[in-house]
Tab-separated table of C-alpha atoms (C1' of nucleotides) and ligand atoms in Angstrom:
chain	number	residue	atom	x	y	z
A	1	UNK	CA	103.151	117.047	122.249
A	2	UNK	CA	102.971	113.336	122.943
A	3	UNK	CA	100.105	110.962	122.348
A	4	UNK	CA	98.448	111.294	125.757
A	5	UNK	CA	98.610	115.049	125.586
A	6	UNK	CA	97.050	115.094	122.126
A	7	UNK	CA	94.422	112.660	123.335
A	8	UNK	CA	93.401	115.003	126.130
A	9	UNK	CA	93.323	117.945	123.747
A	10	UNK	CA	91.167	116.120	121.234
A	11	UNK	CA	88.768	114.897	123.901
A	12	UNK	CA	88.469	118.419	125.206
A	13	UNK	CA	87.676	119.795	121.770
A	14	UNK	CA	85.124	117.047	121.222
A	15	UNK	CA	83.470	117.816	124.514
A	16	UNK	CA	83.243	121.480	123.523
A	17	UNK	CA	81.241	120.347	120.487
A	18	UNK	CA	78.708	118.429	122.552
A	19	UNK	CA	80.440	115.081	122.173
A	20	UNK	CA	80.990	112.663	125.034
A	21	UNK	CA	83.962	110.800	126.401
A	22	UNK	CA	83.337	107.074	126.396
A	23	UNK	CA	85.765	104.252	127.184
A	24	UNK	CA	85.445	102.933	123.624
A	25	UNK	CA	86.139	106.336	122.119
A	26	UNK	CA	89.185	106.843	124.311
A	27	UNK	CA	90.565	103.410	123.482
A	28	UNK	CA	90.027	103.849	119.752
A	29	UNK	CA	91.489	107.347	119.727
A	30	UNK	CA	94.521	106.127	121.639
A	31	UNK	CA	95.022	103.305	119.162
A	32	UNK	CA	94.852	105.689	116.197
A	33	UNK	CA	97.043	108.384	117.730
A	34	UNK	CA	99.795	105.998	118.769
A	35	UNK	CA	99.896	103.865	115.612
A	36	UNK	CA	102.977	104.540	113.532
A	37	UNK	CA	102.361	101.906	110.864
A	38	UNK	CA	99.478	103.399	108.861
A	39	UNK	CA	96.872	100.826	109.874
A	40	UNK	CA	93.525	100.070	108.300
A	41	UNK	CA	90.293	100.538	110.224
A	42	UNK	CA	90.131	96.777	110.587
A	43	UNK	CA	93.613	96.663	112.128
A	44	UNK	CA	92.789	99.388	114.630
A	45	UNK	CA	89.624	97.463	115.457
A	46	UNK	CA	91.589	94.307	116.220
A	47	UNK	CA	94.109	96.214	118.320
A	48	UNK	CA	91.410	97.816	120.422
A	49	UNK	CA	89.677	94.469	120.847
A	50	UNK	CA	92.787	92.987	122.471
A	51	UNK	CA	92.329	95.138	125.565
A	52	UNK	CA	88.674	95.961	125.085
A	53	UNK	CA	86.911	92.955	123.561
A	54	UNK	CA	83.511	94.596	123.651
A	55	UNK	CA	84.034	96.958	120.732
A	56	UNK	CA	82.255	97.304	117.409
A	57	UNK	CA	83.836	97.877	114.029
A	58	UNK	CA	81.159	100.462	113.341
A	59	UNK	CA	82.406	102.530	116.253
A	60	UNK	CA	85.917	102.538	114.838
A	61	UNK	CA	84.525	103.854	111.568
A	62	UNK	CA	82.606	106.547	113.445
A	63	UNK	CA	85.755	107.547	115.320
A	64	UNK	CA	87.934	107.853	112.239
A	65	UNK	CA	85.237	110.040	110.726
A	66	UNK	CA	85.541	112.308	113.765
A	67	UNK	CA	89.311	112.459	113.379
A	68	UNK	CA	88.878	113.368	109.729
A	69	UNK	CA	86.530	116.250	110.558
A	70	UNK	CA	89.020	117.527	113.123
A	71	UNK	CA	91.958	117.272	110.731
A	72	UNK	CA	93.735	114.900	113.105
A	73	UNK	CA	94.276	112.091	110.619
A	74	UNK	CA	95.228	111.717	106.972
A	75	UNK	CA	93.911	109.016	104.725
A	76	UNK	CA	95.971	107.010	102.269
A	77	UNK	CA	93.666	105.524	99.669
A	78	UNK	CA	95.348	103.811	96.831
A	79	UNK	CA	95.087	100.513	95.005
A	80	UNK	CA	95.226	98.828	98.401
A	81	UNK	CA	92.160	97.145	99.765
A	82	UNK	CA	90.853	99.450	102.435
A	83	UNK	CA	92.145	102.895	103.268
A	84	UNK	CA	95.170	103.314	105.513
A	85	UNK	CA	95.398	106.054	108.127
A	86	UNK	CA	98.061	108.173	109.768
A	87	UNK	CA	96.847	109.939	112.897
A	88	UNK	CA	100.378	110.024	114.284
A	89	UNK	CA	101.557	112.531	111.658
A	90	UNK	CA	98.326	114.228	110.590
A	91	UNK	CA	99.962	116.852	108.395
A	92	UNK	CA	100.455	116.032	104.689
A	93	UNK	CA	103.707	114.217	103.945
A	94	UNK	CA	105.013	111.756	101.349
A	95	UNK	CA	104.477	108.034	101.683
A	96	UNK	CA	106.433	105.122	100.287
A	97	UNK	CA	104.168	102.172	99.616
A	98	UNK	CA	105.725	98.754	99.081
A	99	UNK	CA	103.771	96.877	96.435
A	100	UNK	CA	105.352	93.633	97.603
A	101	UNK	CA	104.579	93.549	101.326
A	102	UNK	CA	102.072	96.371	101.627
A	103	UNK	CA	104.054	98.244	104.255
A	104	UNK	CA	103.821	102.032	104.175
A	105	UNK	CA	106.748	104.229	105.234
A	106	UNK	CA	106.905	107.951	105.829
A	107	UNK	CA	109.028	109.909	103.401
A	108	UNK	CA	111.221	112.156	105.490
A	109	UNK	CA	113.845	114.799	104.963
A	110	UNK	CA	112.499	116.087	101.653
A	111	UNK	CA	110.610	119.347	101.389
A	112	UNK	CA	107.604	119.016	99.103
A	113	UNK	CA	106.195	122.474	99.679
A	114	UNK	CA	108.097	124.210	96.858
A	115	UNK	CA	106.660	121.811	94.299
A	116	UNK	CA	103.174	122.187	95.730
A	117	UNK	CA	103.522	125.970	95.769
A	118	UNK	CA	104.730	126.006	92.174
A	119	UNK	CA	101.794	123.907	91.027
A	120	UNK	CA	99.394	126.102	92.944
A	121	UNK	CA	100.827	129.237	91.343
A	122	UNK	CA	100.766	127.758	87.865
A	123	UNK	CA	97.170	126.580	88.163
A	124	UNK	CA	95.379	129.353	90.083
A	125	UNK	CA	94.108	126.662	92.420
A	126	UNK	CA	93.557	127.349	96.082
A	127	UNK	CA	95.276	124.233	97.376
A	128	UNK	CA	94.152	122.970	100.771
A	129	UNK	CA	96.037	119.692	100.973
A	130	UNK	CA	98.055	117.300	98.894
A	131	UNK	CA	99.036	113.664	98.651
A	132	UNK	CA	102.348	112.303	97.420
A	133	UNK	CA	102.634	108.524	97.284
A	134	UNK	CA	105.570	106.631	95.802
A	135	UNK	CA	105.010	103.006	94.850
A	136	UNK	CA	107.836	100.540	94.728
A	137	UNK	CA	109.706	97.792	96.554
A	138	UNK	CA	111.087	98.406	100.027
A	139	UNK	CA	114.639	97.552	101.045
A	140	UNK	CA	113.572	94.482	103.008
A	141	UNK	CA	111.630	93.016	100.082
A	142	UNK	CA	114.479	93.771	97.679
A	143	UNK	CA	116.888	91.860	99.928
A	144	UNK	CA	114.820	88.717	100.138
A	145	UNK	CA	113.968	88.272	96.452
A	146	UNK	CA	116.067	90.451	94.168
B	1	UNK	CA	102.141	110.099	68.343
B	2	UNK	CA	98.478	110.931	68.047
B	3	UNK	CA	95.517	108.963	69.308
B	4	UNK	CA	94.898	106.889	66.178
B	5	UNK	CA	98.536	105.968	65.934
B	6	UNK	CA	98.638	104.883	69.567
B	7	UNK	CA	95.434	102.945	69.034
B	8	UNK	CA	96.982	100.961	66.198
B	9	UNK	CA	100.101	100.315	68.262
B	10	UNK	CA	98.122	99.090	71.228
B	11	UNK	CA	95.917	96.850	69.106
B	12	UNK	CA	99.011	95.376	67.504
B	13	UNK	CA	100.594	94.639	70.887
B	14	UNK	CA	97.340	93.086	72.084
B	15	UNK	CA	97.153	90.886	69.016
B	16	UNK	CA	100.709	89.729	69.641
B	17	UNK	CA	99.527	88.513	73.062
B	18	UNK	CA	96.716	86.414	71.634
B	19	UNK	CA	94.047	89.063	72.051
B	20	UNK	CA	91.473	89.934	69.411
B	21	UNK	CA	90.317	93.138	67.806
B	22	UNK	CA	86.605	93.653	68.306
B	23	UNK	CA	84.507	96.700	67.437
B	24	UNK	CA	83.675	97.224	71.108
B	25	UNK	CA	87.296	97.062	72.127
B	26	UNK	CA	88.327	99.542	69.461
B	27	UNK	CA	85.557	101.955	70.402
B	28	UNK	CA	86.346	101.772	74.113
B	29	UNK	CA	90.086	102.125	73.556
B	30	UNK	CA	89.499	105.136	71.338
B	31	UNK	CA	87.301	106.730	73.993
B	32	UNK	CA	89.934	106.224	76.680
B	33	UNK	CA	92.878	107.343	74.570
B	34	UNK	CA	91.227	110.539	73.367
B	35	UNK	CA	89.663	111.605	76.688
B	36	UNK	CA	91.439	114.594	78.195
B	37	UNK	CA	89.153	115.097	81.175
B	38	UNK	CA	90.053	112.154	83.436
B	39	UNK	CA	86.747	110.302	83.099
B	40	UNK	CA	85.334	107.531	85.221
B	41	UNK	CA	84.632	104.104	83.785
B	42	UNK	CA	80.958	105.005	83.824
B	43	UNK	CA	81.584	108.164	81.798
B	44	UNK	CA	83.594	106.277	79.188
B	45	UNK	CA	80.793	103.744	79.047
B	46	UNK	CA	78.219	106.449	78.320
B	47	UNK	CA	80.431	108.037	75.666
B	48	UNK	CA	80.924	104.764	73.844
B	49	UNK	CA	77.195	104.044	74.043
B	50	UNK	CA	76.429	107.236	72.105
B	51	UNK	CA	77.922	105.808	68.918
B	52	UNK	CA	77.770	102.168	69.860
B	53	UNK	CA	74.638	101.509	71.935
B	54	UNK	CA	75.285	97.797	72.190
B	55	UNK	CA	78.066	97.969	74.756
B	56	UNK	CA	78.340	96.587	78.264
B	57	UNK	CA	79.773	98.327	81.287
B	58	UNK	CA	81.603	95.105	82.115
B	59	UNK	CA	83.499	95.328	78.838
B	60	UNK	CA	84.671	98.831	79.696
B	61	UNK	CA	86.014	97.503	83.002
B	62	UNK	CA	87.786	94.692	81.164
B	63	UNK	CA	89.330	97.152	78.739
B	64	UNK	CA	90.637	99.494	81.400
B	65	UNK	CA	92.203	96.471	83.081
B	66	UNK	CA	94.019	95.737	79.826
B	67	UNK	CA	95.240	99.320	79.605
B	68	UNK	CA	96.504	99.075	83.159
B	69	UNK	CA	98.493	95.913	82.422
B	70	UNK	CA	100.029	97.595	79.395
B	71	UNK	CA	100.921	100.739	81.309
B	72	UNK	CA	98.832	102.843	78.954
B	73	UNK	CA	96.661	104.475	81.603
B	74	UNK	CA	97.080	105.901	85.074
B	75	UNK	CA	94.459	105.690	87.753
B	76	UNK	CA	93.469	108.526	90.069
B	77	UNK	CA	91.796	107.048	93.119
B	78	UNK	CA	91.021	109.477	95.821
B	79	UNK	CA	88.101	110.358	98.023
B	80	UNK	CA	86.025	110.623	94.858
B	81	UNK	CA	83.392	108.054	94.135
B	82	UNK	CA	84.846	105.829	91.471
B	83	UNK	CA	88.369	105.964	90.089
B	84	UNK	CA	89.272	108.445	87.385
B	85	UNK	CA	91.565	107.573	84.497
B	86	UNK	CA	94.081	109.306	82.266
B	87	UNK	CA	94.986	107.286	79.205
B	88	UNK	CA	95.839	110.459	77.287
B	89	UNK	CA	98.907	111.158	79.435
B	90	UNK	CA	99.791	107.710	80.795
B	91	UNK	CA	103.044	108.773	82.438
B	92	UNK	CA	102.937	109.896	86.092
B	93	UNK	CA	102.205	113.599	86.536
B	94	UNK	CA	100.589	115.839	89.150
B	95	UNK	CA	96.849	116.351	89.297
B	96	UNK	CA	94.823	119.214	90.711
B	97	UNK	CA	91.487	117.995	92.008
B	98	UNK	CA	88.738	120.520	92.677
B	99	UNK	CA	86.803	119.499	95.756
B	100	UNK	CA	83.977	121.809	94.726
B	101	UNK	CA	83.166	120.697	91.171
B	102	UNK	CA	85.130	117.458	90.944
B	103	UNK	CA	87.066	118.516	87.872
B	104	UNK	CA	90.618	117.208	87.571
B	105	UNK	CA	93.343	119.236	85.879
B	106	UNK	CA	96.856	118.239	84.879
B	107	UNK	CA	99.645	119.958	86.756
B	108	UNK	CA	102.077	121.183	84.152
B	109	UNK	CA	105.380	122.981	84.027
B	110	UNK	CA	106.711	121.690	87.331
B	111	UNK	CA	109.340	118.978	87.513
B	112	UNK	CA	108.510	116.461	90.223
B	113	UNK	CA	111.339	114.053	89.488
B	114	UNK	CA	113.910	115.677	91.815
B	115	UNK	CA	111.597	115.265	94.787
B	116	UNK	CA	110.811	111.683	93.836
B	117	UNK	CA	114.490	110.924	93.344
B	118	UNK	CA	115.381	112.444	96.704
B	119	UNK	CA	112.743	110.377	98.467
B	120	UNK	CA	113.905	107.245	96.700
B	121	UNK	CA	117.517	107.890	97.727
B	122	UNK	CA	116.581	108.626	101.321
B	123	UNK	CA	114.433	105.510	101.667
B	124	UNK	CA	116.303	102.800	99.742
B	125	UNK	CA	113.062	102.112	97.913
B	126	UNK	CA	113.032	100.985	94.312
B	127	UNK	CA	110.360	103.399	93.122
B	128	UNK	CA	108.361	102.328	90.086
B	129	UNK	CA	105.742	105.039	89.969
B	130	UNK	CA	104.299	107.871	91.981
B	131	UNK	CA	101.145	109.862	92.461
B	132	UNK	CA	100.952	113.554	93.347
B	133	UNK	CA	97.451	114.936	93.846
B	134	UNK	CA	96.656	118.436	95.080
B	135	UNK	CA	93.194	119.070	96.480
B	136	UNK	CA	91.632	122.499	96.470
B	137	UNK	CA	89.284	124.861	94.693
B	138	UNK	CA	89.748	125.623	91.016
B	139	UNK	CA	89.768	129.161	89.599
B	140	UNK	CA	86.275	128.800	88.141
B	141	UNK	CA	84.766	127.695	91.446
B	142	UNK	CA	86.592	130.450	93.326
B	143	UNK	CA	85.092	133.041	90.979
B	144	UNK	CA	81.523	131.950	91.417
B	145	UNK	CA	81.401	131.683	95.199
B	146	UNK	CA	84.350	133.354	96.914
C	1	DT	C1'	72.185	110.929	144.455
C	2	DT	C1'	68.713	110.835	141.237
C	3	DA	C1'	66.236	112.227	137.251
C	4	DT	C1'	66.402	113.768	132.524
C	5	DT	C1'	68.206	114.312	128.191
C	6	DT	C1'	70.308	112.631	124.282
C	7	DA	C1'	74.784	111.307	122.269
C	8	DC	C1'	76.774	106.889	121.728
C	9	DG	C1'	77.654	101.847	121.003
C	10	DG	C1'	76.644	97.579	118.891
C	11	DA	C1'	74.422	94.782	115.566
C	12	DT	C1'	73.126	94.564	111.159
C	13	DA	C1'	71.121	96.056	106.765
C	14	DA	C1'	72.107	98.841	102.756
C	15	DT	C1'	75.097	100.921	99.395
C	16	DG	C1'	77.925	101.129	95.427
C	17	DA	C1'	82.001	100.523	92.808
C	18	DT	C1'	84.429	96.743	91.158
C	19	DT	C1'	85.096	91.766	90.078
C	20	DA	C1'	83.696	87.096	88.979
C	21	DT	C1'	80.791	83.983	86.423
C	22	DC	C1'	78.957	81.893	82.375
C	23	DA	C1'	76.436	80.813	78.186
C	24	DA	C1'	76.230	82.629	73.507
C	25	DT	C1'	78.855	84.759	69.961
C	26	DA	C1'	82.255	86.016	66.748
C	27	DA	C1'	87.408	86.855	65.682
C	28	DG	C1'	91.153	84.731	63.669
C	29	DA	C1'	93.876	80.813	62.050
C	30	DG	C1'	94.240	76.941	59.005
D	1	DC	C1'	84.365	77.028	55.524
D	2	DT	C1'	85.494	74.992	59.961
D	3	DC	C1'	87.231	74.981	64.318
D	4	DT	C1'	89.069	76.858	68.439
D	5	DT	C1'	88.608	79.937	72.003
D	6	DA	C1'	88.893	84.865	73.315
D	7	DT	C1'	85.276	88.093	74.020
D	8	DT	C1'	80.898	89.992	75.002
D	9	DG	C1'	76.873	91.137	77.775
D	10	DA	C1'	73.994	90.172	81.529
D	11	DT	C1'	74.018	89.410	86.076
D	12	DA	C1'	75.521	87.632	90.527
D	13	DA	C1'	79.028	88.160	94.014
D	14	DT	C1'	82.359	90.767	96.680
D	15	DC	C1'	83.722	93.872	100.097
D	16	DA	C1'	84.896	98.222	102.209
D	17	DT	C1'	82.180	101.693	103.871
D	18	DT	C1'	77.755	103.972	105.347
D	19	DA	C1'	73.183	104.180	107.194
D	20	DT	C1'	69.756	102.656	110.457
D	21	DC	C1'	67.808	101.738	114.839
D	22	DC	C1'	67.215	100.638	119.597
D	23	DG	C1'	69.029	99.985	124.120
D	24	DT	C1'	72.614	102.093	126.999
D	25	DA	C1'	75.224	105.246	129.455
D	26	DA	C1'	77.560	109.962	129.744
D	27	DA	C1'	76.734	114.583	131.025
D	28	DT	C1'	74.172	118.058	133.530
D	29	DA	C1'	71.420	119.944	136.905
D	30	DA	C1'	68.124	119.472	140.732
E	201	MN	MN1	102.607	108.759	107.368
E	202	MN	MN1	96.223	113.738	83.910
E	203	ZN	ZN1	108.170	95.432	101.202
E	204	ZN	ZN1	85.970	123.581	90.601
DNA sequence: TTATTTACGGATAATGATTATCAATAAGAG
DNA sequence: CTCTTATTGATAATCATTATCCGTAAATAA
């Protein structure tokens, strides 16, 4: 399922809930769904403004709230200033956050579920989601300054 | 190493850095170090005020900043309002956050290091710390409302 | 197409946790 | 005791996010 297909699906589900399809909403959704760099709301705002200068930051906030309700985005809130979002991979997965340059990478190829399941079993919690963030220095930043 | 022993150690290290030992600082440090319920800054402030009414919220913020620099506290910042702190177990460990009552429990008995190590190896990151938070409903909240 | 309804967009004010500021005070060294 | 200056407490400032409100435009049906 590629971005445009997901976009149509999401718009259809929104419409079913009495929501409307506006040019701003489509542009903002497309920006979120296609972003692979975990942008902030502000960054998505600036991207949308490039092709659609008449856009409000408030509308971007309203749109990300919609995506949250629909489970089509995950939020990365750490010691960064401003939350970061991943609507490209909306299922929980590990993130590697570079404390030097601020870049956020997806952690791939490692199955976290067993650990989550073990913690759930040990705690009698009914776990609905999780967040695993590793903080450190990325390869690029290591190369340029030890 | 119990709380009072850690307190003395921390005060000694602070003194070595040109810091001073004030009654407020000691009271706030003691409150942080002995708290096992992941309190907010506000909660620590209220606890200290019980025995030491002449205390400022700003001083609690300054003290938690000191603890952060020293690596003697970990911060849990999520979708909660206000960060939560664990200065009782300052090494990284999983947390179980109840979205119903807001209580935060320590995840125990599960080794997270292998997963962290695997992610570090796969990513060429130099990982310095991590955060693993599970969100869900605690046993108590499940019991009282399905 | 046109009329009607009302969700939406944009601008901006409000919120709230955290941080910065600063004058008065007191800890610690000599 | 005296002096230096880190610290305190009160409060202002910051800043990401949320709430508010009115004019606009998307949907729906006549
Ligand atoms: Mn991601
Ligand atoms: Mn803990
Ligand atoms: Zn980096
Ligand atoms: Zn609960």
